[in-house]
Coordinates of C-alpha atoms and ligand atoms in Angstrom, one line a residue:
X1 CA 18.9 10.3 11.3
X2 CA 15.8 8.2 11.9
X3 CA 13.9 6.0 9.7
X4 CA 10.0 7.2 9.3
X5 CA 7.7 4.7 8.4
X6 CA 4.5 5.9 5.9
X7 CA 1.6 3.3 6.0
X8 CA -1.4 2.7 4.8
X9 CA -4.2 3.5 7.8
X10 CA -7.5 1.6 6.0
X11 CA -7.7 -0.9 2.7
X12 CA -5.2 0.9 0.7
X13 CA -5.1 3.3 -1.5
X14 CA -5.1 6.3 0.7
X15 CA -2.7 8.0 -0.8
X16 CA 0.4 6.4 0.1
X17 CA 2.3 7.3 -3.1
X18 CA 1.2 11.0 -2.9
X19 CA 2.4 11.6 0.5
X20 CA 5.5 9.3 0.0
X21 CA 6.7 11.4 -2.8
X22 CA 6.3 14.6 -1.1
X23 CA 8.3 13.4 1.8
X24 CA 10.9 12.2 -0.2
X25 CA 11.7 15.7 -0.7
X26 CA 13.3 16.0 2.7
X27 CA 14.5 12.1 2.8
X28 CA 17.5 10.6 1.8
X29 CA 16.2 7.1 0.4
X30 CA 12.2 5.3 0.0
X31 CA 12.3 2.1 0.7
X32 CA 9.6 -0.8 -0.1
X33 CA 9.2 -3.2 2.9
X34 CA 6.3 -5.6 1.8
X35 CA 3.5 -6.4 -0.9
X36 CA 4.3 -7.0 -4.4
X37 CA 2.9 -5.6 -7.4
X38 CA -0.6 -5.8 -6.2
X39 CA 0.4 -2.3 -5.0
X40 CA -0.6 1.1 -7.3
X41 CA 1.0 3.5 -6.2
X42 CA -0.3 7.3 -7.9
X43 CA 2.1 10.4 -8.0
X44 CA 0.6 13.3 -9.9
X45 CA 3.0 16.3 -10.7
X46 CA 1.4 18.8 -12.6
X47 CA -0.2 17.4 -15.9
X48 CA 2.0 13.9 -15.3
X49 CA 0.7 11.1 -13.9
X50 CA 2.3 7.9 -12.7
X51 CA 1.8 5.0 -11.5
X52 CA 4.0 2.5 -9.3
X53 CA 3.2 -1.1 -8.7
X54 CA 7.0 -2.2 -7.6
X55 CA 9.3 0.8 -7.7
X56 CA 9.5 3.0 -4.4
X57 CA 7.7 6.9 -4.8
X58 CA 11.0 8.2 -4.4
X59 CA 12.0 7.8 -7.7
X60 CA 11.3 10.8 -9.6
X61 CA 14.1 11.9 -7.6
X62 CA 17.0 12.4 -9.7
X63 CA 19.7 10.2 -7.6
X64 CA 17.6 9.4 -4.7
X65 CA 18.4 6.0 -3.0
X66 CA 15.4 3.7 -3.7
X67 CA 15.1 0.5 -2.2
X68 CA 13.0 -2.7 -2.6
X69 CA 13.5 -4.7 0.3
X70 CA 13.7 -8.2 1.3
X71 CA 10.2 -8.2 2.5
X72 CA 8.5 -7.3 -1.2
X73 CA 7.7 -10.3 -3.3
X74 CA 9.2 -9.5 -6.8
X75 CA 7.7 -10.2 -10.4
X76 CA 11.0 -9.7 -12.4
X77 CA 9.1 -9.3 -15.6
X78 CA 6.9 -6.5 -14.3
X79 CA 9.8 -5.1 -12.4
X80 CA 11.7 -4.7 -15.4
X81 CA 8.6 -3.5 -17.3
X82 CA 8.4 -0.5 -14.9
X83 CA 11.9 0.1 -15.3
X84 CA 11.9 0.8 -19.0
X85 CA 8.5 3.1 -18.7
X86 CA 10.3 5.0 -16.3
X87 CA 13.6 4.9 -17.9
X88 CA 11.2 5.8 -21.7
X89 CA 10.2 8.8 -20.0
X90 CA 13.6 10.2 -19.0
X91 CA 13.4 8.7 -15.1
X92 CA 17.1 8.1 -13.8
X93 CA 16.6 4.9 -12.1
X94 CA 20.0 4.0 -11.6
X95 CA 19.7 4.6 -7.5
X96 CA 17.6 1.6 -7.6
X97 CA 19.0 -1.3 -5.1
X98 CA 16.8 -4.8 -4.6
X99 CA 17.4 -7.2 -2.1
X100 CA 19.1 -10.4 -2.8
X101 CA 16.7 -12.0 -0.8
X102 CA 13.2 -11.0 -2.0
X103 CA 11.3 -13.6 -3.2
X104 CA 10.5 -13.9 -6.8
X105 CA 7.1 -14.1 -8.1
X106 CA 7.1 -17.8 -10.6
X107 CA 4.5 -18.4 -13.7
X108 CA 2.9 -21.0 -11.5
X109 CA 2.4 -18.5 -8.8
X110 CA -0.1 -16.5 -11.0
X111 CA -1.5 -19.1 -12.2
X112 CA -2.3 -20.8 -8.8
X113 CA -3.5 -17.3 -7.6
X114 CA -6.4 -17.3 -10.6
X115 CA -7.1 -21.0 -9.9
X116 CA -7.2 -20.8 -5.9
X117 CA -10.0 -17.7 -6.3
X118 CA -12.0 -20.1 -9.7
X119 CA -12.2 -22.6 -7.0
X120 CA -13.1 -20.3 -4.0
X121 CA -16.0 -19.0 -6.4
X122 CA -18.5 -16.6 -4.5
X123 CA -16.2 -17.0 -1.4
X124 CA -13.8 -15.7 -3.6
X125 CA -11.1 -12.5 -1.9
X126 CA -11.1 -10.3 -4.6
X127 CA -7.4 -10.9 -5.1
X128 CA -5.2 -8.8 -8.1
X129 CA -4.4 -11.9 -9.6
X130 CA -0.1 -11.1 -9.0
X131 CA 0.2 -14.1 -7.4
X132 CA 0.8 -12.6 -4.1
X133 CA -0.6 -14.8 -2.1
X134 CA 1.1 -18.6 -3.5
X135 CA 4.4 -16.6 -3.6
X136 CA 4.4 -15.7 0.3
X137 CA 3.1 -19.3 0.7
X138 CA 5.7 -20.7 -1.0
X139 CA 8.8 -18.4 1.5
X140 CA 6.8 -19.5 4.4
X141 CA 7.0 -23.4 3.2
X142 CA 10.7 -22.9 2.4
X143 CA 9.8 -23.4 -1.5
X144 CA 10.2 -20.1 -2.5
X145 CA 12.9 -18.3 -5.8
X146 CA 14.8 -15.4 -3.9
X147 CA 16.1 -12.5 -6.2
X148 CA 19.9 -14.1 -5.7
X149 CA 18.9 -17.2 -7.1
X150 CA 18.5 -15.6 -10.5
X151 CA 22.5 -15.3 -10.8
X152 CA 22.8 -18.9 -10.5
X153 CA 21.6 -21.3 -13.4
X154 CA 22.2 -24.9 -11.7
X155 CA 20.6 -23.6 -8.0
X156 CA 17.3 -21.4 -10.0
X157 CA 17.0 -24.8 -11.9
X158 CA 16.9 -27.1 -8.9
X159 CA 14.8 -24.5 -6.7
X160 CA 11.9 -24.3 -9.7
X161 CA 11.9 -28.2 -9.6
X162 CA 11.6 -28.6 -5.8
X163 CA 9.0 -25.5 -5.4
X164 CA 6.5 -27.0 -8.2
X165 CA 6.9 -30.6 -7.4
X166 CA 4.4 -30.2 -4.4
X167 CA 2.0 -28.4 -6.2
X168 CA 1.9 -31.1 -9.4
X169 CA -1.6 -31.6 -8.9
X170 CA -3.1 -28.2 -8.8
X171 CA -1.0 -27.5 -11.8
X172 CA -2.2 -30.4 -13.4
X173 CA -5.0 -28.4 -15.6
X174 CA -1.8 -26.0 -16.7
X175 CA 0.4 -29.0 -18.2
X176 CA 0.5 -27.7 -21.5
X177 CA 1.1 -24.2 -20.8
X178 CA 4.4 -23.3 -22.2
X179 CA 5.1 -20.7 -19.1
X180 CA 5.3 -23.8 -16.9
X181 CA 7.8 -25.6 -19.1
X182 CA 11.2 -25.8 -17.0
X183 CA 13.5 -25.1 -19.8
X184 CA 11.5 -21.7 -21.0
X185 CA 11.3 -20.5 -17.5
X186 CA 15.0 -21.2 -16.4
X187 CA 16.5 -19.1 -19.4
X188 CA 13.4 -16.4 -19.0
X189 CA 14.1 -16.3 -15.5
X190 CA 18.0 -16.1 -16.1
X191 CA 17.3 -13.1 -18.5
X192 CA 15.5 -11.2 -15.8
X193 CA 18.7 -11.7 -13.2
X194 CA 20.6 -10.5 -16.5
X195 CA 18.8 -7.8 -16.5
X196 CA 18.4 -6.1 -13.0
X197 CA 21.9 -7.6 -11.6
X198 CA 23.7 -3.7 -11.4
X199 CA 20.7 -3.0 -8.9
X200 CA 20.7 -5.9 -7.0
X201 CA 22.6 -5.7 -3.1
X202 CA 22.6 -6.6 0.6
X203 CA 20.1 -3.9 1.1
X204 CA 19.6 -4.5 4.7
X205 CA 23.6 -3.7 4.9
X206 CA 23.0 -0.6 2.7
X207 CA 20.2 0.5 5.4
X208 CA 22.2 0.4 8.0
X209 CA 24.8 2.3 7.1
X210 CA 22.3 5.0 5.4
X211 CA 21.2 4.9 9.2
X212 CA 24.7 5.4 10.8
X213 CA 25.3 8.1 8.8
X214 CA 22.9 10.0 9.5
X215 CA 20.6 9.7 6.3
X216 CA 16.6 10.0 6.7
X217 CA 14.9 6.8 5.3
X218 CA 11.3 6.8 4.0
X219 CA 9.3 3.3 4.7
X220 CA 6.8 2.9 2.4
X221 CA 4.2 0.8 3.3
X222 CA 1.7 -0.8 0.9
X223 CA -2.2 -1.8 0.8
X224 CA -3.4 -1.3 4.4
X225 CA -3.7 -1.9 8.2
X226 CA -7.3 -3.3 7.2
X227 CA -5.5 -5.8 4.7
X228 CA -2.9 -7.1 7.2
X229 CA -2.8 -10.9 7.6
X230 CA -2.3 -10.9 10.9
X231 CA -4.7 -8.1 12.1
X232 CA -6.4 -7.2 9.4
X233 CA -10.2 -8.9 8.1
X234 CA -9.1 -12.2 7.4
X235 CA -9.2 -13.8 5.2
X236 CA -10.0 -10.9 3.2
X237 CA -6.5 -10.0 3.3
X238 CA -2.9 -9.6 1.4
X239 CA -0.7 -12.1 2.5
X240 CA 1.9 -9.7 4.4
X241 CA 2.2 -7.3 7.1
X242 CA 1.4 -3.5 5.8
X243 CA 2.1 -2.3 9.3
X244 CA 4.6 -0.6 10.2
X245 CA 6.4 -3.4 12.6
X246 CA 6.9 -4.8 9.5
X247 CA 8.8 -2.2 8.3
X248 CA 11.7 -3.7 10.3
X249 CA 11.9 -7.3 9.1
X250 CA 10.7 -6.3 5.7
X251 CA 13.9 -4.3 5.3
X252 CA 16.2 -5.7 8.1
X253 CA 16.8 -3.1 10.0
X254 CA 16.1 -3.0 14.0
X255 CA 12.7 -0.8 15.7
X256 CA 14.6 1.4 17.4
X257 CA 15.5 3.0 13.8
X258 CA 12.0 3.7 13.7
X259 CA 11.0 7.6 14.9
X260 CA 7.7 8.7 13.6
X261 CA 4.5 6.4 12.0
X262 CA 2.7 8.4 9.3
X263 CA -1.1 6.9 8.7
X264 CA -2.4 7.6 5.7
X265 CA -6.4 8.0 5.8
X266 CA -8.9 9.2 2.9
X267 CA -11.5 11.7 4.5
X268 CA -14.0 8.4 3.7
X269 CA -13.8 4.6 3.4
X270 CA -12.7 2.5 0.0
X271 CA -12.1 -1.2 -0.4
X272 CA -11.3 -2.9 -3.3
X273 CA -11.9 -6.8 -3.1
X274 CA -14.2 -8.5 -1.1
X275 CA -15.1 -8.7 2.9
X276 CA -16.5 -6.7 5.6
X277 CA -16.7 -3.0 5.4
X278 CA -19.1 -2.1 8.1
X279 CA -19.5 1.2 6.6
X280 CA -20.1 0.6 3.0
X281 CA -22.8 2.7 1.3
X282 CA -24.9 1.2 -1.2
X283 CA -26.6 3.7 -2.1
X284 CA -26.7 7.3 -5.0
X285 CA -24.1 8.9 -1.9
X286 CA -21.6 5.8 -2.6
X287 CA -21.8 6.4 -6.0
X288 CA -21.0 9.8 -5.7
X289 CA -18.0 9.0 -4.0
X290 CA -16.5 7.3 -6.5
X291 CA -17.0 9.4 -9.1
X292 CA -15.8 12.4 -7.4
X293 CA -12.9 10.6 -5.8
X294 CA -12.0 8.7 -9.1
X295 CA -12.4 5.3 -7.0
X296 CA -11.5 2.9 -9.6
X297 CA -8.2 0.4 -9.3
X298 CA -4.6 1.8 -9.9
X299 CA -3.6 -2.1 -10.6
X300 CA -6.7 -3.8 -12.2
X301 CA -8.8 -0.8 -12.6
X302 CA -11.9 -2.5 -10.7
X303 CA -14.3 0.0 -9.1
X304 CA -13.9 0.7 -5.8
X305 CA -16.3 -0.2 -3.2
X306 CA -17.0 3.3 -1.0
X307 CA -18.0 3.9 2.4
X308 CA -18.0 6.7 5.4
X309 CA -15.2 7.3 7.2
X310 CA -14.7 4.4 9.8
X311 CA -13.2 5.8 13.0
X312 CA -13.3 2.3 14.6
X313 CA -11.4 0.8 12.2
X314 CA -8.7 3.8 11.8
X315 CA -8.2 4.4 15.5
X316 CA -7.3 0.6 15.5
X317 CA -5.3 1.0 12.7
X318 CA -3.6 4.2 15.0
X319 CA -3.2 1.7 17.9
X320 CA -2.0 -1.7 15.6
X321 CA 0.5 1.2 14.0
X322 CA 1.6 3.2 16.9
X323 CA 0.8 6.4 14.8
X324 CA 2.6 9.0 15.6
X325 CA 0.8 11.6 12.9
X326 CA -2.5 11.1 10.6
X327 CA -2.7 12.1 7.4
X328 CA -5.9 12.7 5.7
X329 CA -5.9 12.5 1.8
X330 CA -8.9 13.4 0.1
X331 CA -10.9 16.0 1.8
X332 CA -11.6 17.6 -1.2
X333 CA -13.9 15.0 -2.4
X334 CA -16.6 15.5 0.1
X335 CA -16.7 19.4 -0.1
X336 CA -20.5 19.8 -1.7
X337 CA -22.2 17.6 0.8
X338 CA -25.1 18.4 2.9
X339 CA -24.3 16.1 5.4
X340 CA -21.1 14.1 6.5
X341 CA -21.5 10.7 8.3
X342 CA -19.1 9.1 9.9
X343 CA -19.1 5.6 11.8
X344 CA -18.1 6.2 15.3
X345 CA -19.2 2.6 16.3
X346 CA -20.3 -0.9 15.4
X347 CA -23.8 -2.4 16.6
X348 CA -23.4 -6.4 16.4
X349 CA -26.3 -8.3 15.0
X350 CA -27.4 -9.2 18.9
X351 CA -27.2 -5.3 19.7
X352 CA -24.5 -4.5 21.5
X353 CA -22.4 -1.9 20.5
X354 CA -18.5 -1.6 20.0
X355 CA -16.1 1.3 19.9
X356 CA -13.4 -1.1 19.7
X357 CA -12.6 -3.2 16.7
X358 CA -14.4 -7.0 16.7
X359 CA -11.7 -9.7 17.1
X360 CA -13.8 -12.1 16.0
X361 CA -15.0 -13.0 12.6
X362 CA -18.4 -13.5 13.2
X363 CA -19.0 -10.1 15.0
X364 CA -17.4 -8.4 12.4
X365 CA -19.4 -9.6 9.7
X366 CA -22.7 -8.7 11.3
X367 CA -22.0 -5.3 12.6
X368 CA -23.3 -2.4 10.6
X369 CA -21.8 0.9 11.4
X370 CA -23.4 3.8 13.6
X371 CA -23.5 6.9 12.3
X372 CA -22.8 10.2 13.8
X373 CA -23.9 13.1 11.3
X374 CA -21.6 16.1 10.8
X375 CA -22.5 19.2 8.9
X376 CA -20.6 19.7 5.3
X377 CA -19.3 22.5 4.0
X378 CA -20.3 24.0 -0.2
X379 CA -16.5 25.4 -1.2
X380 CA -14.0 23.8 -3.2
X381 CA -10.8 23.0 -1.6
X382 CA -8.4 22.1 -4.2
X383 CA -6.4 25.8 -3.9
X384 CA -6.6 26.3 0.1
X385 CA -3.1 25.6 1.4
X386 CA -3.6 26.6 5.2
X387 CA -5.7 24.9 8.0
X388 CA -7.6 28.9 7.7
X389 CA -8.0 28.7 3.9
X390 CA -10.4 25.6 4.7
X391 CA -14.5 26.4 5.4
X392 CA -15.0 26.0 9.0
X393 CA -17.0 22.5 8.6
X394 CA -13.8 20.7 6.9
X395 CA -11.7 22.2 10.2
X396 CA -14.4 20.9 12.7
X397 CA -14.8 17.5 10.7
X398 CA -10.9 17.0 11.1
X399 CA -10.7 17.8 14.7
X400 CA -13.2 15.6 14.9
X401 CA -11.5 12.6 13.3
X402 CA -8.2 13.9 14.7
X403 CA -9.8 13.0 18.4
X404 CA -11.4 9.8 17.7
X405 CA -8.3 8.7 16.0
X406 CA -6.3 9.3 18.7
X407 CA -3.1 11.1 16.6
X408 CA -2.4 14.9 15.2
X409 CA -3.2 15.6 11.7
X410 CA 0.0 16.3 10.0
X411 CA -1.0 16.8 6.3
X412 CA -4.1 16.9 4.6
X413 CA -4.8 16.2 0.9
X414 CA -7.1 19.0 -0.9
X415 CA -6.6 17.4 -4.4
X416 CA -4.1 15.3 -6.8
X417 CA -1.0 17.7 -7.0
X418 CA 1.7 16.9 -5.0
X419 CA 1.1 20.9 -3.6
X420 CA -2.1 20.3 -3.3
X421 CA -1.5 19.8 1.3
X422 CA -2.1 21.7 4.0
X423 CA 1.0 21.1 6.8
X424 CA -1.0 21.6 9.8
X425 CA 1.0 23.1 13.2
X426 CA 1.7 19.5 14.1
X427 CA 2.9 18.5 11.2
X428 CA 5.5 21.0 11.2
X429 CA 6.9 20.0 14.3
X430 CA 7.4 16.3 13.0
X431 CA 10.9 15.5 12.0
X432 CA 9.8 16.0 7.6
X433 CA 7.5 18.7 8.5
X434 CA 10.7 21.1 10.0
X435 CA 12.7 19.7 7.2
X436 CA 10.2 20.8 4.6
X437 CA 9.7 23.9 6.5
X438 CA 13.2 25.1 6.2
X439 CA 12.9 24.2 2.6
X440 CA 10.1 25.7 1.4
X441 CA 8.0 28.6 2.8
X442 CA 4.7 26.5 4.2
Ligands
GDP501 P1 -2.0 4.5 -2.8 O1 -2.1 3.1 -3.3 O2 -2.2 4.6 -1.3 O3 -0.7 5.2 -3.3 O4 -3.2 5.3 -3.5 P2 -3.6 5.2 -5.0 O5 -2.6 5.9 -5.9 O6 -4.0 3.8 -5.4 O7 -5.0 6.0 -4.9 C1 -5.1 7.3 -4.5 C2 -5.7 8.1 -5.6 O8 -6.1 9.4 -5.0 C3 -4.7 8.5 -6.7 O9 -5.4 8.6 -7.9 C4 -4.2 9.9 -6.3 O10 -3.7 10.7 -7.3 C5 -5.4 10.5 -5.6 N1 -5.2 11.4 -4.5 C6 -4.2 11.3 -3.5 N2 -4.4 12.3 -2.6 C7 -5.5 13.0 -3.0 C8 -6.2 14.1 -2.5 O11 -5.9 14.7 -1.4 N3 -7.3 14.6 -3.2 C9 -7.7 14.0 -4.4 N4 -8.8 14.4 -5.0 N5 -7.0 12.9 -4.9 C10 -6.0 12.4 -4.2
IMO502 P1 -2.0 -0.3 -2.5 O1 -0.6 -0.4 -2.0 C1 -6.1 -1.8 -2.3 C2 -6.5 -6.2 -1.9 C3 -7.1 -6.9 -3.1 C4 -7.8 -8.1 -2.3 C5 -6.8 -8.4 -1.2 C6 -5.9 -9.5 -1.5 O2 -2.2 0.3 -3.8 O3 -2.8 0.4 -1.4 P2 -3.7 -9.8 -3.1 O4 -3.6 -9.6 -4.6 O5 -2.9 -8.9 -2.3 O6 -3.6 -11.2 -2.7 O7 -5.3 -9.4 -2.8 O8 -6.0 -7.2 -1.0 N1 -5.3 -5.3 -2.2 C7 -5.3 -4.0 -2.3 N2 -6.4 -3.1 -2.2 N3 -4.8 -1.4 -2.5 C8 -3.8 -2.2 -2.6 O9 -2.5 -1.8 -2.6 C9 -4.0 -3.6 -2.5 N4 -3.2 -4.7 -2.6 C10 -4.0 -5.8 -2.4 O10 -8.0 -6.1 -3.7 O11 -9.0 -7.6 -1.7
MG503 MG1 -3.2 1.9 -4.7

C-alpha cells in the first residue's frame, strides 16, 4: 500500500489534525515529517478535546504505528510532557517510534529564537518562540543535537560545546542563566534520552518495510504551504518544508511511495504571525470570523489574523503540492452571511492584476486582493452529512472553489467532531475514501 501525504494548503491551522485523525481510521501508521512543536494540532471526539504539538494524530488509536520522523525538530522536554498527558488520560502510546536522527531542540535554541525576534523588533515574524528556527539553523550548519546523541554522554557533551561556541556572543546576555550551564543541560538532556529510548528507532527503515508490506501510511504535514521556506512568504515563514515533497526526506522514504496529496483548506483565510495576507479583513466581518471560527492559537493562544478565502494563494498551494484532493474544513463558520467574498486575484500597487501567485517580494506586499462576491446561505451546517444535506449556496460556493483550485473536494468540515464531514463522490473514490466506505456506511 501507498503512503498519502495530508498537508496544510494555507498558513496552518486548517484542520490538519481533524482530517489526520479521521484518516487514520483506515491507515496503518501517522507519521510527522517536519515542524516541531510550533505545530497545534486539534482532535475533538465528542466532549474531548486535544491538542498535539509533537505527537502524530494517530494516536488515539489504540496500537496504531506513530511516527516522528527525522525531518521534525524535537523539544525532548515538551515531547515527554505530551507523553505523560496522553499517557494521564489513558492514551496507549507505546506505538510511538522517533527517529534517531531528528534534531533536538537545545535551551539556547529558545532563547536565541526570543532574542533574534527582541532584536528584529517591528520587523519582527511573529514566531512561537520553540526555537524552531535556530534549531534548523543549527542542522543546516552542521551544529545541530540529533535524538541518538542523547544515548551517549561523552559525544551529547562534546556536540553542546561545539554548537554553542559560535553563538558565544549572542548568548552573551544569557551567561548567568542556569539552563545554559553545560553540566545541568548534559544530565537534563541525558534524562530525556533516559526517558524516550524504548521509542526511539531507524524509522526510515521501519517505513519501508511498513511500505513493502503493504501497510497505508498517513504523512502529516504541519503549518502550511503559505509558511514554507522555500515557497512560502519569506521571510514570514517556518524554517522547513510543509509541503508534501518534503514528506519524502522528512521521513526517508522515496516519491514514488507517495499516491494521493490531501490539501487541507478552511472555507476562509487565517494567519497567525506576521506578513502578507493579501486578503486580510480589518474590519467587524474579520472579527466575526474569529469568533465564530474560534480563531485563537492552538500553541500560544494568539488571535488569529482572518481573511476571505484566497484562491490565488490555494491554487498555488494545489500546484506547489501536486494536490490530488482538497479538503475544506470550516464551512460551517460562514453559514449566516449575506455575502461571501472570495479573492480570485491580486491587483499590484502599479495596477496590474495577477491570477498567479507574486514571486517577488515587493509585489506581494502591495497587492490587495480582488474580490468576487458570492451569495451566502442562512442554515446551520453542523448536522448535514451529505453534499444534499448542504443549502444550495454552500454547494455552489464549493464548486466554485473546487474549479479555481484546480482539485476535487474530498471532505468538507461542517463543525469540530470528527463526524462532523461530508465524503463528497470524489472523495470516495480516493484510496481512504473506499477504505472508509467499506467501513462505515457514508
Ligand atoms: P491544525 O493545526 O491544522 O491541526 O488546525 P488547528 O487544530 O490548529 O485549528 C483548527 C481548529 O478548527 C481546531 O480548533 C479544530 O477543532 C477546528 N475545526 C476543524 N475542522 C473544523 C470544521 O470543519 N468546523 C469547525 N467549526 N471547526 C473545525
Ligand atoms: P500548525 O501545524 C500556524 C507560524 C508562526 C510564525 C511563523 C514562524 O498548527 O498549522 P516558527 O515558530 O515556526 O519559527 O514561526 O510560522 N507558524 C504557524 N502558524 N500554524 C502552525 O502550525 C504554525 N507553526 C508556525 O506563527 O508566523
Ligand atoms: Mg494548528
Amino acid at each position: 500500500m501507498p503512503a498519502i501525504v495530508v498537508v496544510g494548503a494555507q498558513w496552518g491551522d486548517e484542520g490538519k489534525g481533524k482530517i489526520t485523525d479521521l484518516l487514520a481510521e483506515h491507515g496503518d501508521a501517522v507519521v510527522r515529517f517536519q515542524g516541531g512543536n510550533n505545530a497545534g494540532h486539534t482532535i475533538v471526539r465528542g466532549d474531548e478535546e486535544w491538542k498535539l504539538h509533537l505527537i502524530p494524530s494517530g494516536i488515539l488509536y489504540p496500537g496504531k504505528r506513530c511516527v516522528i520522523g527525522n525531518g521534525v525538530v524535537i523539544d525532548p522536554r515538551v515531547l515527554i510532557d505530551e507523553l505523560d498527558a496522553l499517557r494521564a488520560r489513558r492514551v496507549d502510546v507505546g506505538g510511538l517510534r522517533i527517529s534517531a536522527n531528528a534534531h533536538l531542540i537545545m535551551p539556547y535554541h529558545l532563547l536565541l529564537d526570543s532574542a533574534g525576534e527582541a532584536k528584529l523588533g517591528k520587523l519582527q515574524i511573529g514566531t512561537t518562540r520553540r526555537g524552531i528556527g535556530p534549531c534548523y539553523a543549527d542542522k543546516a550548519a552542521r551544529l545541530g543535537i540529533r535524538v541518538q546523541d542523547l544515548l551517549d554522554e561523552k559525544i551529547l557533551k562534546k556536540k553542546i560545546v561545539a554548537a554553542m561556541e559560535p553563538k558565544r556572543l549572542s548568548l552573551r546576555p544569557f551567561e548567568k542563566d542556569p539552563a545554559l550551564d553545560l553540566r545541568t543541560m548534559t544530565e537534563e538532556y541525558l534524562i530525556f534520552g533516559h526517558r524516550l529510548e524504548q521509542h526511539i528507532a531507524d524509522t526510515s527503515k521501519l517505513m519501508w518495510e511498513m511500505l513493502e508490506n503493504d501497510e497505508l501510511v498517513i504523512l502529516e504535514g504541519a503549518q502550511g504551504a503559505m509558511l514554507d521556506i522555500d515557497h512560502g512568504t519569506y521571510p514570514f515563514v517556518t524554517s522547513s518544508n510543509p509541503l508534501a515533497g518534503a514528506a519524502c526526506v522528512g521521513t526517508g522514504i522515496g516519491p514514488k511511495a507517495i499516491e494521493e496529496v490531501w490539501g487541507i483548506s478552511k472555507a476562509y483565510t487565517t494567519r497567525v504571525g506576521a506578513g502578507p495576507f493579501p486578503s486580510e479583513l480589518h474590519d467587524e466581518m474579520g472579527e466575526t470570523i474569529r469568533e465564530r471560527g474560534g480563531e485563537f492559537g492552538t500553541t500560544t493562544g494568539r488571535p488569529r489574523r482572518t481573511g476571505w478565502l484566497d484562491l490565488v494563494a490555494l491554487r498555488y498551494a494545489a500546484r506547489l503540492n501536486t494536490m490530488t484532493a482538497l479538503v475544506v474544513t470550516k464551512l460551517d463558520v460562514l453559514s449566516g452571511l449575506d455575502r461571501i467574498n472570495v479573492c480570485t486575484s491580486y491587483r499590484g500597487a502599479e495596477g496590474a492584476e495577477f491570477e498567479d501567485f507574486p514571486y517577488h517580494q515587493t509585489v506581494l506586499h502591495h497587492s490587495e486582493a480582488e474580490l468576487t462576491e458570492l451569495p451566502g446561505w442562512k442554515e446551520d451546517l453542523g448536522e448535514c452529512r451529505t453534499l444534499s444535506d448542504l443549502p444550495q449556496g454552500a454547494r455552489d460556493y464549493l464548486d466554485f472553489v473546487a474549479e479555481h483550485t484546480g482539485a476535487p473536494v474530498a471532505l468538507i468540515g461542517v463543525g469540530p467532531g470528527r463526524e462532523q464531514v461530508i465524503w463528497t463522490e470524489a472523495g470516495q473514490q480516493t484510496l481512504i475514501g473506499a477504505a472508509a466506505a467499506r467501513s462505515t456506511p457514508v
